[in-house]
GROMACS .gro file of C-alpha atoms in nm:
model
  235
    1UNK     CA    1  -1.343  -3.927   0.942
    2UNK     CA    2  -1.639  -4.162   0.909
    3UNK     CA    3  -1.975  -3.995   0.969
    4UNK     CA    4  -2.242  -4.260   1.014
    5UNK     CA    5  -2.602  -4.153   0.955
    6UNK     CA    6  -2.857  -4.292   1.201
    7UNK     CA    7  -3.228  -4.240   1.147
    8UNK     CA    8  -3.564  -4.402   1.197
    9UNK     CA    9  -3.906  -4.283   1.304
   10UNK     CA   10  -4.091  -4.190   1.618
   11UNK     CA   11  -4.107  -4.490   1.857
   12UNK     CA   12  -3.889  -4.700   1.627
   13UNK     CA   13  -3.613  -4.750   1.883
   14UNK     CA   14  -3.362  -4.515   1.724
   15UNK     CA   15  -3.277  -4.356   2.059
   16UNK     CA   16  -3.203  -4.701   2.204
   17UNK     CA   17  -2.958  -4.770   1.920
   18UNK     CA   18  -2.807  -4.424   1.966
   19UNK     CA   19  -2.747  -4.499   2.335
   20UNK     CA   20  -2.588  -4.833   2.244
   21UNK     CA   21  -2.335  -4.651   2.026
   22UNK     CA   22  -2.259  -4.413   2.315
   23UNK     CA   23  -2.212  -4.704   2.555
   24UNK     CA   24  -1.946  -4.843   2.320
   25UNK     CA   25  -1.751  -4.518   2.317
   26UNK     CA   26  -1.869  -4.386   1.981
   27UNK     CA   27  -1.976  -4.021   2.006
   28UNK     CA   28  -2.322  -3.923   1.884
   29UNK     CA   29  -2.435  -3.587   1.751
   30UNK     CA   30  -2.806  -3.584   1.837
   31UNK     CA   31  -3.013  -3.352   1.618
   32UNK     CA   32  -3.295  -3.352   1.876
   33UNK     CA   33  -3.055  -3.214   2.139
   34UNK     CA   34  -2.934  -2.952   1.890
   35UNK     CA   35  -3.298  -2.864   1.810
   36UNK     CA   36  -3.377  -2.817   2.179
   37UNK     CA   37  -3.082  -2.581   2.206
   38UNK     CA   38  -3.208  -2.395   1.897
   39UNK     CA   39  -3.539  -2.341   2.081
   40UNK     CA   40  -3.380  -2.233   2.408
   41UNK     CA   41  -3.538  -1.919   2.551
   42UNK     CA   42  -3.386  -1.606   2.397
   43UNK     CA   43  -3.209  -1.788   2.112
   44UNK     CA   44  -3.251  -1.691   1.749
   45UNK     CA   45  -3.467  -1.995   1.679
   46UNK     CA   46  -3.684  -1.923   1.984
   47UNK     CA   47  -3.750  -1.569   1.863
   48UNK     CA   48  -3.846  -1.686   1.514
   49UNK     CA   49  -4.081  -1.955   1.643
   50UNK     CA   50  -4.251  -1.732   1.902
   51UNK     CA   51  -4.296  -1.463   1.639
   52UNK     CA   52  -4.458  -1.718   1.407
   53UNK     CA   53  -4.672  -1.918   1.651
   54UNK     CA   54  -4.740  -1.671   1.930
   55UNK     CA   55  -4.708  -1.675   2.309
   56UNK     CA   56  -4.956  -1.964   2.336
   57UNK     CA   57  -4.670  -2.209   2.276
   58UNK     CA   58  -4.474  -2.082   2.578
   59UNK     CA   59  -4.459  -2.217   2.931
   60UNK     CA   60  -4.477  -1.985   3.231
   61UNK     CA   61  -4.095  -1.969   3.243
   62UNK     CA   62  -4.079  -1.853   2.880
   63UNK     CA   63  -3.946  -2.179   2.739
   64UNK     CA   64  -4.125  -2.339   2.445
   65UNK     CA   65  -4.395  -2.589   2.537
   66UNK     CA   66  -4.271  -2.858   2.302
   67UNK     CA   67  -4.570  -3.094   2.339
   68UNK     CA   68  -4.806  -2.804   2.262
   69UNK     CA   69  -4.600  -2.700   1.960
   70UNK     CA   70  -4.594  -3.062   1.848
   71UNK     CA   71  -4.973  -3.086   1.861
   72UNK     CA   72  -5.001  -2.777   1.642
   73UNK     CA   73  -4.756  -2.882   1.372
   74UNK     CA   74  -4.821  -3.256   1.355
   75UNK     CA   75  -5.186  -3.196   1.270
   76UNK     CA   76  -5.104  -2.945   0.995
   77UNK     CA   77  -4.845  -3.035   0.726
   78UNK     CA   78  -4.806  -2.672   0.615
   79UNK     CA   79  -4.728  -2.554   0.969
   80UNK     CA   80  -4.490  -2.845   1.020
   81UNK     CA   81  -4.297  -2.760   0.704
   82UNK     CA   82  -4.295  -2.393   0.803
   83UNK     CA   83  -4.149  -2.479   1.145
   84UNK     CA   84  -3.884  -2.699   0.982
   85UNK     CA   85  -3.785  -2.413   0.751
   86UNK     CA   86  -3.760  -2.171   1.045
   87UNK     CA   87  -3.535  -2.396   1.249
   88UNK     CA   88  -3.332  -2.560   0.969
   89UNK     CA   89  -3.051  -2.297   0.960
   90UNK     CA   90  -3.005  -2.310   1.339
   91UNK     CA   91  -3.011  -2.689   1.355
   92UNK     CA   92  -2.776  -2.733   1.057
   93UNK     CA   93  -2.530  -2.485   1.208
   94UNK     CA   94  -2.549  -2.655   1.548
   95UNK     CA   95  -2.484  -2.999   1.398
   96UNK     CA   96  -2.191  -2.865   1.195
   97UNK     CA   97  -2.018  -2.719   1.500
   98UNK     CA   98  -2.076  -3.035   1.706
   99UNK     CA   99  -1.907  -3.236   1.429
  100UNK     CA  100  -1.618  -2.986   1.420
  101UNK     CA  101  -1.569  -3.022   1.798
  102UNK     CA  102  -1.548  -3.401   1.768
  103UNK     CA  103  -1.312  -3.370   1.469
  104UNK     CA  104  -1.082  -3.146   1.674
  105UNK     CA  105  -1.081  -3.406   1.952
  106UNK     CA  106  -0.951  -3.661   1.704
  107UNK     CA  107  -1.251  -3.894   1.678
  108UNK     CA  108  -1.239  -4.103   1.362
  109UNK     CA  109  -1.597  -4.236   1.375
  110UNK     CA  110  -1.905  -4.041   1.484
  111UNK     CA  111  -2.277  -4.103   1.464
  112UNK     CA  112  -2.509  -3.839   1.323
  113UNK     CA  113  -2.848  -3.912   1.481
  114UNK     CA  114  -3.099  -3.719   1.269
  115UNK     CA  115  -3.472  -3.808   1.248
  116UNK     CA  116  -3.507  -3.607   0.924
  117UNK     CA  117  -3.179  -3.731   0.773
  118UNK     CA  118  -3.329  -3.800   0.429
  119UNK     CA  119  -3.579  -3.514   0.433
  120UNK     CA  120  -3.300  -3.264   0.508
  121UNK     CA  121  -3.076  -3.438   0.250
  122UNK     CA  122  -2.806  -3.484   0.513
  123UNK     CA  123  -2.764  -3.845   0.408
  124UNK     CA  124  -2.527  -3.726   0.132
  125UNK     CA  125  -2.277  -3.635   0.406
  126UNK     CA  126  -2.300  -3.972   0.583
  127UNK     CA  127  -2.183  -4.323   0.497
  128UNK     CA  128  -2.312  -4.573   0.587
  129UNK     CA  129  -2.672  -4.481   0.667
  130UNK     CA  130  -2.833  -4.695   0.939
  131UNK     CA  131  -3.214  -4.709   0.957
  132UNK     CA  132  -3.395  -4.848   1.261
  133UNK     CA  133  -3.713  -5.002   1.120
  134UNK     CA  134  -4.040  -5.130   1.267
  135UNK     CA  135  -4.373  -5.203   1.099
  136UNK     CA  136  -4.629  -4.919   1.120
  137UNK     CA  137  -4.869  -5.086   1.365
  138UNK     CA  138  -4.587  -5.178   1.604
  139UNK     CA  139  -4.469  -4.818   1.580
  140UNK     CA  140  -4.814  -4.683   1.672
  141UNK     CA  141  -4.866  -4.928   1.958
  142UNK     CA  142  -4.527  -4.842   2.107
  143UNK     CA  143  -4.602  -4.471   2.074
  144UNK     CA  144  -4.937  -4.515   2.250
  145UNK     CA  145  -4.769  -4.706   2.533
  146UNK     CA  146  -4.485  -4.455   2.562
  147UNK     CA  147  -4.670  -4.124   2.546
  148UNK     CA  148  -5.020  -4.233   2.651
  149UNK     CA  149  -5.154  -4.014   2.372
  150UNK     CA  150  -5.473  -4.070   2.175
  151UNK     CA  151  -5.462  -4.304   1.877
  152UNK     CA  152  -5.549  -4.014   1.647
  153UNK     CA  153  -5.255  -3.810   1.777
  154UNK     CA  154  -5.024  -4.113   1.748
  155UNK     CA  155  -5.126  -4.175   1.387
  156UNK     CA  156  -5.086  -3.806   1.304
  157UNK     CA  157  -4.731  -3.815   1.436
  158UNK     CA  158  -4.641  -4.132   1.247
  159UNK     CA  159  -4.805  -4.015   0.924
  160UNK     CA  160  -4.627  -3.679   0.949
  161UNK     CA  161  -4.293  -3.853   0.893
  162UNK     CA  162  -4.145  -4.023   0.590
  163UNK     CA  163  -4.266  -4.387   0.602
  164UNK     CA  164  -4.011  -4.620   0.754
  165UNK     CA  165  -4.051  -4.853   0.455
  166UNK     CA  166  -3.925  -4.570   0.233
  167UNK     CA  167  -3.633  -4.501   0.468
  168UNK     CA  168  -3.550  -4.871   0.473
  169UNK     CA  169  -3.521  -4.861   0.094
  170UNK     CA  170  -3.266  -4.580   0.117
  171UNK     CA  171  -3.053  -4.740   0.392
  172UNK     CA  172  -2.712  -4.904   0.372
  173UNK     CA  173  -2.785  -5.097   0.693
  174UNK     CA  174  -3.128  -5.184   0.837
  175UNK     CA  175  -3.190  -5.275   1.201
  176UNK     CA  176  -3.522  -5.459   1.234
  177UNK     CA  177  -3.655  -5.361   1.576
  178UNK     CA  178  -3.985  -5.550   1.571
  179UNK     CA  179  -3.849  -5.805   1.817
  180UNK     CA  180  -3.707  -5.807   2.168
  181UNK     CA  181  -3.426  -5.598   2.315
  182UNK     CA  182  -3.199  -5.904   2.302
  183UNK     CA  183  -3.264  -5.937   1.930
  184UNK     CA  184  -3.190  -5.568   1.886
  185UNK     CA  185  -2.860  -5.607   2.072
  186UNK     CA  186  -2.756  -5.897   1.849
  187UNK     CA  187  -2.817  -5.689   1.537
  188UNK     CA  188  -2.640  -5.393   1.690
  189UNK     CA  189  -2.323  -5.595   1.750
  190UNK     CA  190  -2.302  -5.668   1.377
  191UNK     CA  191  -2.360  -5.300   1.296
  192UNK     CA  192  -2.092  -5.200   1.547
  193UNK     CA  193  -1.837  -5.422   1.370
  194UNK     CA  194  -1.932  -5.269   1.035
  195UNK     CA  195  -1.904  -4.902   1.140
  196UNK     CA  196  -1.585  -4.965   1.342
  197UNK     CA  197  -1.387  -5.128   1.061
  198UNK     CA  198  -1.066  -4.949   0.950
  199UNK     CA  199  -1.115  -4.619   0.773
  200UNK     CA  200  -1.083  -4.600   0.398
  201UNK     CA  201  -0.805  -4.376   0.270
  202UNK     CA  202  -1.053  -4.104   0.186
  203UNK     CA  203  -1.203  -4.120   0.536
  204UNK     CA  204  -0.857  -4.116   0.693
  205UNK     CA  205  -0.747  -3.805   0.506
  206UNK     CA  206  -1.062  -3.629   0.630
  207UNK     CA  207  -0.991  -3.698   0.998
  208UNK     CA  208  -0.770  -3.474   1.210
  209UNK     CA  209  -0.478  -3.715   1.201
  210UNK     CA  210  -0.485  -3.729   0.822
  211UNK     CA  211  -0.508  -3.353   0.786
  212UNK     CA  212  -0.220  -3.316   1.034
  213UNK     CA  213  -0.003  -3.545   0.820
  214UNK     CA  214  -0.089  -3.347   0.506
  215UNK     CA  215  -0.009  -3.015   0.676
  216UNK     CA  216   0.316  -3.155   0.818
  217UNK     CA  217   0.417  -3.283   0.474
  218UNK     CA  218   0.339  -2.948   0.313
  219UNK     CA  219   0.529  -2.765   0.585
  220UNK     CA  220   0.829  -2.997   0.544
  221UNK     CA  221   0.823  -2.942   0.167
  222UNK     CA  222   0.817  -2.565   0.215
  223UNK     CA  223   1.113  -2.583   0.455
  224UNK     CA  224   1.313  -2.797   0.211
  225UNK     CA  225   1.244  -2.556  -0.073
  226UNK     CA  226   1.339  -2.261   0.147
  227UNK     CA  227   1.668  -2.426   0.249
  228UNK     CA  228   1.752  -2.510  -0.113
  229UNK     CA  229   1.674  -2.158  -0.223
  230UNK     CA  230   1.883  -2.013   0.059
  231UNK     CA  231   2.178  -2.241  -0.022
  232UNK     CA  232   2.162  -2.150  -0.391
  233UNK     CA  233   2.153  -1.783  -0.303
  234UNK     CA  234   2.456  -1.801  -0.070
  235UNK     CA  235   2.670  -2.031  -0.285
   0.00000   0.00000   0.00000
């Protein structure tokens, strides 16, 4: 099984690339979706976060007010790290089980879409790692246009993340998203060819089909040994 890491930064266009993979039939495990589930009302993560940050982060229906929580943690590095530590076990577990589900369905290539891929050291489980990169000012201007937030809030959000230049240095594949959507699509087509190439032997033996072959071979060997032992005993 090939697990491709996909990361970037806020307003970098990572979600657009993620959707392009989906449109080409490659399943995506989205850490943001898993994180939302981890914060669902009544869940273990929800209880931990409410206990830590208080009822002020809740909406009237009891769900977490994510924009309000974001304002609190993005302006305070210590609180942001604390929140990440609280939710990390729930998010890691959720991602693991989503990968298992796709493995059981027989998918040979999946995309792991994780904003904090490097920070959480999940890049060691993915190959190749794709980083969607934009320059910092383009990132801020796109964030201002998208969320209509203040420039101070936008800069706080960008500065709270690992710089995209650092992520670019750690990547196997870089998608430069400073240009137009057409230019992004052209780069994506090359990435699609790269991640869809035939599995290596190691990747194949990790996928369900490979494991099935191993188990079938072991089972056949056991049967042969049993038959030989039986024949020797009766002869």
